[in-house]
Amino acid sequence: MIRHAMRTLCAATLVAAPLVLTATPAQALTSCTVNGRPVSGTTVSGTAGSDYISCGALGVGDRVDGLGGSDSIVISGLVAGTVDGGTGSDFITANVGTSGSGRILGGADVDFISVGPNAGTVDGGLGVDFCRVASGNPPVNC
């Protein structure tokens, strides 16, 4: 009887262990300030006007949207998510750089983008844009 119980317990462990290993991790939480006010979540948005947005690292699936206006967006950590300046003349800085999944998009109008090592995508978008990457993938539409 004890042997049968032990076999059942071992078999259940072998079935449950792979389920634990393949579980989807919790979504990262981005912590930022928008115009001096703390904001957190997987998507952080500015306003229709000009904004100053400052964030730490952006995980995969995290997004910062400047929306309209001339925004200043500063990312102090690695960008694995997406930064989108939106419409307006934006200043976007990500000196630590991007991972392979990281995307920095200037959007429409004249944008100034400065990025450290770029393993992802830096795209100035529509308009006359100035983009600088320290190394890695060259920017497009700049």
PDB file of C-alpha atoms in Angstrom:
ATOM      1  CA  MET A   1       0.000   0.000   0.000  1.00  0.00           C
ATOM      2  CA  ILE A   2       2.794   2.421   0.890  1.00  0.00           C
ATOM      3  CA  ARG A   3       4.683   1.504  -2.302  1.00  0.00           C
ATOM      4  CA  HIS A   4       1.574   2.209  -4.386  1.00  0.00           C
ATOM      5  CA  ALA A   5       1.141   5.615  -2.683  1.00  0.00           C
ATOM      6  CA  MET A   6       4.812   6.477  -3.284  1.00  0.00           C
ATOM      7  CA  ARG A   7       4.555   5.516  -6.987  1.00  0.00           C
ATOM      8  CA  THR A   8       1.468   7.679  -7.376  1.00  0.00           C
ATOM      9  CA  LEU A   9       3.176  10.615  -5.656  1.00  0.00           C
ATOM     10  CA  CYS A  10       6.292  10.260  -7.849  1.00  0.00           C
ATOM     11  CA  ALA A  11       4.197  10.041 -11.016  1.00  0.00           C
ATOM     12  CA  ALA A  12       2.219  13.145 -10.013  1.00  0.00           C
ATOM     13  CA  THR A  13       5.473  15.031  -9.385  1.00  0.00           C
ATOM     14  CA  LEU A  14       6.789  14.132 -12.841  1.00  0.00           C
ATOM     15  CA  VAL A  15       3.587  15.424 -14.442  1.00  0.00           C
ATOM     16  CA  ALA A  16       3.352  18.640 -12.362  1.00  0.00           C
ATOM     17  CA  ALA A  17       7.028  19.666 -12.578  1.00  0.00           C
ATOM     18  CA  PRO A  18       6.967  20.533 -16.308  1.00  0.00           C
ATOM     19  CA  LEU A  19       3.813  22.603 -15.763  1.00  0.00           C
ATOM     20  CA  VAL A  20       5.637  24.761 -13.231  1.00  0.00           C
ATOM     21  CA  LEU A  21       8.631  25.213 -15.531  1.00  0.00           C
ATOM     22  CA  THR A  22       6.517  26.272 -18.525  1.00  0.00           C
ATOM     23  CA  ALA A  23       4.248  28.691 -16.687  1.00  0.00           C
ATOM     24  CA  THR A  24       4.236  32.189 -18.189  1.00  0.00           C
ATOM     25  CA  PRO A  25       6.090  34.706 -16.004  1.00  0.00           C
ATOM     26  CA  ALA A  26       4.222  37.704 -14.659  1.00  0.00           C
ATOM     27  CA  GLN A  27       4.384  40.787 -16.890  1.00  0.00           C
ATOM     28  CA  ALA A  28       7.080  43.276 -15.975  1.00  0.00           C
ATOM     29  CA  LEU A  29       5.980  46.517 -14.390  1.00  0.00           C
ATOM     30  CA  THR A  30       7.490  49.726 -15.747  1.00  0.00           C
ATOM     31  CA  SER A  31       8.028  52.523 -13.264  1.00  0.00           C
ATOM     32  CA  CYS A  32       8.160  56.037 -14.724  1.00  0.00           C
ATOM     33  CA  THR A  33       7.415  59.666 -14.078  1.00  0.00           C
ATOM     34  CA  VAL A  34       5.243  61.656 -16.473  1.00  0.00           C
ATOM     35  CA  ASN A  35       5.580  65.404 -15.980  1.00  0.00           C
ATOM     36  CA  GLY A  36       6.973  64.758 -12.488  1.00  0.00           C
ATOM     37  CA  ARG A  37       4.195  62.399 -11.373  1.00  0.00           C
ATOM     38  CA  PRO A  38       4.962  58.722 -10.660  1.00  0.00           C
ATOM     39  CA  VAL A  39       3.228  56.307 -13.037  1.00  0.00           C
ATOM     40  CA  SER A  40       3.554  52.540 -13.300  1.00  0.00           C
ATOM     41  CA  GLY A  41       2.132  49.811 -15.470  1.00  0.00           C
ATOM     42  CA  THR A  42       2.961  47.900 -18.600  1.00  0.00           C
ATOM     43  CA  THR A  43       1.866  50.880 -20.732  1.00  0.00           C
ATOM     44  CA  VAL A  44       2.804  54.428 -19.754  1.00  0.00           C
ATOM     45  CA  SER A  45       1.347  57.300 -21.781  1.00  0.00           C
ATOM     46  CA  GLY A  46       1.995  61.002 -21.967  1.00  0.00           C
ATOM     47  CA  THR A  47      -0.652  63.573 -22.843  1.00  0.00           C
ATOM     48  CA  ALA A  48      -1.767  65.237 -26.080  1.00  0.00           C
ATOM     49  CA  GLY A  49       0.626  68.110 -25.223  1.00  0.00           C
ATOM     50  CA  SER A  50       4.353  68.241 -24.573  1.00  0.00           C
ATOM     51  CA  ASP A  51       5.593  65.880 -21.841  1.00  0.00           C
ATOM     52  CA  TYR A  52       8.711  64.896 -19.929  1.00  0.00           C
ATOM     53  CA  ILE A  53       8.702  61.113 -19.406  1.00  0.00           C
ATOM     54  CA  SER A  54      11.466  59.377 -17.475  1.00  0.00           C
ATOM     55  CA  CYS A  55      11.620  55.588 -16.984  1.00  0.00           C
ATOM     56  CA  GLY A  56      13.974  52.864 -15.832  1.00  0.00           C
ATOM     57  CA  ALA A  57      14.365  49.720 -17.934  1.00  0.00           C
ATOM     58  CA  LEU A  58      11.498  48.569 -20.182  1.00  0.00           C
ATOM     59  CA  GLY A  59      10.806  44.838 -20.198  1.00  0.00           C
ATOM     60  CA  VAL A  60       9.469  42.841 -23.134  1.00  0.00           C
ATOM     61  CA  GLY A  61       5.846  43.892 -23.654  1.00  0.00           C
ATOM     62  CA  ASP A  62       6.269  47.221 -21.817  1.00  0.00           C
ATOM     63  CA  ARG A  63       5.382  50.344 -23.778  1.00  0.00           C
ATOM     64  CA  VAL A  64       5.932  54.087 -23.397  1.00  0.00           C
ATOM     65  CA  ASP A  65       3.777  56.316 -25.624  1.00  0.00           C
ATOM     66  CA  GLY A  66       4.537  60.024 -25.835  1.00  0.00           C
ATOM     67  CA  LEU A  67       1.298  60.659 -27.774  1.00  0.00           C
ATOM     68  CA  GLY A  68       1.100  64.217 -29.200  1.00  0.00           C
ATOM     69  CA  GLY A  69       3.255  67.265 -28.550  1.00  0.00           C
ATOM     70  CA  SER A  70       7.002  67.699 -28.370  1.00  0.00           C
ATOM     71  CA  ASP A  71       7.994  65.094 -25.790  1.00  0.00           C
ATOM     72  CA  SER A  72      11.261  64.426 -23.992  1.00  0.00           C
ATOM     73  CA  ILE A  73      11.536  60.718 -23.165  1.00  0.00           C
ATOM     74  CA  VAL A  74      14.503  59.423 -21.166  1.00  0.00           C
ATOM     75  CA  ILE A  75      14.965  55.696 -20.550  1.00  0.00           C
ATOM     76  CA  SER A  76      17.743  55.049 -18.019  1.00  0.00           C
ATOM     77  CA  GLY A  77      17.839  51.250 -18.415  1.00  0.00           C
ATOM     78  CA  LEU A  78      17.785  48.700 -21.223  1.00  0.00           C
ATOM     79  CA  VAL A  79      14.856  48.934 -23.669  1.00  0.00           C
ATOM     80  CA  ALA A  80      13.382  45.494 -24.376  1.00  0.00           C
ATOM     81  CA  GLY A  81       9.878  46.901 -24.965  1.00  0.00           C
ATOM     82  CA  THR A  82       8.693  49.808 -27.146  1.00  0.00           C
ATOM     83  CA  VAL A  83       9.154  53.565 -26.908  1.00  0.00           C
ATOM     84  CA  ASP A  84       6.946  55.557 -29.307  1.00  0.00           C
ATOM     85  CA  GLY A  85       7.313  59.335 -29.402  1.00  0.00           C
ATOM     86  CA  GLY A  86       4.065  59.784 -31.352  1.00  0.00           C
ATOM     87  CA  THR A  87       3.346  62.973 -33.292  1.00  0.00           C
ATOM     88  CA  GLY A  88       5.358  66.103 -32.593  1.00  0.00           C
ATOM     89  CA  SER A  89       9.074  66.835 -32.401  1.00  0.00           C
ATOM     90  CA  ASP A  90      10.385  64.401 -29.788  1.00  0.00           C
ATOM     91  CA  PHE A  91      13.700  63.954 -27.974  1.00  0.00           C
ATOM     92  CA  ILE A  92      14.252  60.296 -27.045  1.00  0.00           C
ATOM     93  CA  THR A  93      17.320  59.113 -25.134  1.00  0.00           C
ATOM     94  CA  ALA A  94      18.154  55.504 -24.233  1.00  0.00           C
ATOM     95  CA  ASN A  95      21.879  55.484 -23.460  1.00  0.00           C
ATOM     96  CA  VAL A  96      21.961  51.896 -22.126  1.00  0.00           C
ATOM     97  CA  GLY A  97      20.559  50.763 -25.495  1.00  0.00           C
ATOM     98  CA  THR A  98      18.098  48.191 -26.772  1.00  0.00           C
ATOM     99  CA  SER A  99      17.853  44.415 -26.659  1.00  0.00           C
ATOM    100  CA  GLY A 100      16.840  42.372 -29.711  1.00  0.00           C
ATOM    101  CA  SER A 101      13.154  42.965 -28.929  1.00  0.00           C
ATOM    102  CA  GLY A 102      13.578  46.688 -28.156  1.00  0.00           C
ATOM    103  CA  ARG A 103      11.969  49.253 -30.455  1.00  0.00           C
ATOM    104  CA  ILE A 104      12.375  53.013 -30.393  1.00  0.00           C
ATOM    105  CA  LEU A 105      10.022  54.826 -32.754  1.00  0.00           C
ATOM    106  CA  GLY A 106      10.158  58.565 -33.338  1.00  0.00           C
ATOM    107  CA  GLY A 107       6.749  58.862 -34.970  1.00  0.00           C
ATOM    108  CA  ALA A 108       5.739  61.738 -37.256  1.00  0.00           C
ATOM    109  CA  ASP A 109       7.544  65.112 -37.390  1.00  0.00           C
ATOM    110  CA  VAL A 110      11.155  66.047 -36.576  1.00  0.00           C
ATOM    111  CA  ASP A 111      12.671  63.759 -33.912  1.00  0.00           C
ATOM    112  CA  PHE A 112      16.036  63.533 -32.153  1.00  0.00           C
ATOM    113  CA  ILE A 113      16.899  60.008 -30.985  1.00  0.00           C
ATOM    114  CA  SER A 114      20.057  58.979 -29.132  1.00  0.00           C
ATOM    115  CA  VAL A 115      20.597  55.307 -28.292  1.00  0.00           C
ATOM    116  CA  GLY A 116      23.500  53.318 -26.855  1.00  0.00           C
ATOM    117  CA  PRO A 117      24.202  49.847 -28.287  1.00  0.00           C
ATOM    118  CA  ASN A 118      21.273  48.957 -30.551  1.00  0.00           C
ATOM    119  CA  ALA A 119      20.373  45.283 -30.902  1.00  0.00           C
ATOM    120  CA  GLY A 120      16.754  46.138 -31.756  1.00  0.00           C
ATOM    121  CA  THR A 121      15.082  48.767 -33.956  1.00  0.00           C
ATOM    122  CA  VAL A 122      15.512  52.532 -34.008  1.00  0.00           C
ATOM    123  CA  ASP A 123      13.100  54.117 -36.498  1.00  0.00           C
ATOM    124  CA  GLY A 124      12.779  57.885 -36.861  1.00  0.00           C
ATOM    125  CA  GLY A 125       9.442  57.561 -38.677  1.00  0.00           C
ATOM    126  CA  LEU A 126       7.963  60.268 -40.896  1.00  0.00           C
ATOM    127  CA  GLY A 127       9.692  63.631 -41.078  1.00  0.00           C
ATOM    128  CA  VAL A 128      13.304  64.764 -41.024  1.00  0.00           C
ATOM    129  CA  ASP A 129      14.875  62.975 -38.066  1.00  0.00           C
ATOM    130  CA  PHE A 130      18.294  62.854 -36.419  1.00  0.00           C
ATOM    131  CA  CYS A 131      19.185  59.440 -34.957  1.00  0.00           C
ATOM    132  CA  ARG A 132      22.413  58.325 -33.324  1.00  0.00           C
ATOM    133  CA  VAL A 133      23.206  54.790 -32.156  1.00  0.00           C
ATOM    134  CA  ALA A 134      26.502  53.990 -30.419  1.00  0.00           C
ATOM    135  CA  SER A 135      26.855  50.587 -32.108  1.00  0.00           C
ATOM    136  CA  GLY A 136      24.881  47.687 -33.501  1.00  0.00           C
ATOM    137  CA  ASN A 137      21.917  47.928 -35.858  1.00  0.00           C
ATOM    138  CA  PRO A 138      21.833  51.211 -37.814  1.00  0.00           C
ATOM    139  CA  PRO A 139      18.756  53.423 -37.458  1.00  0.00           C
ATOM    140  CA  VAL A 140      16.188  53.655 -40.251  1.00  0.00           C
ATOM    141  CA  ASN A 141      14.215  56.658 -41.573  1.00  0.00           C
ATOM    142  CA  CYS A 142      16.740  59.096 -40.161  1.00  0.00           C
TER     143      CYS A 142
END
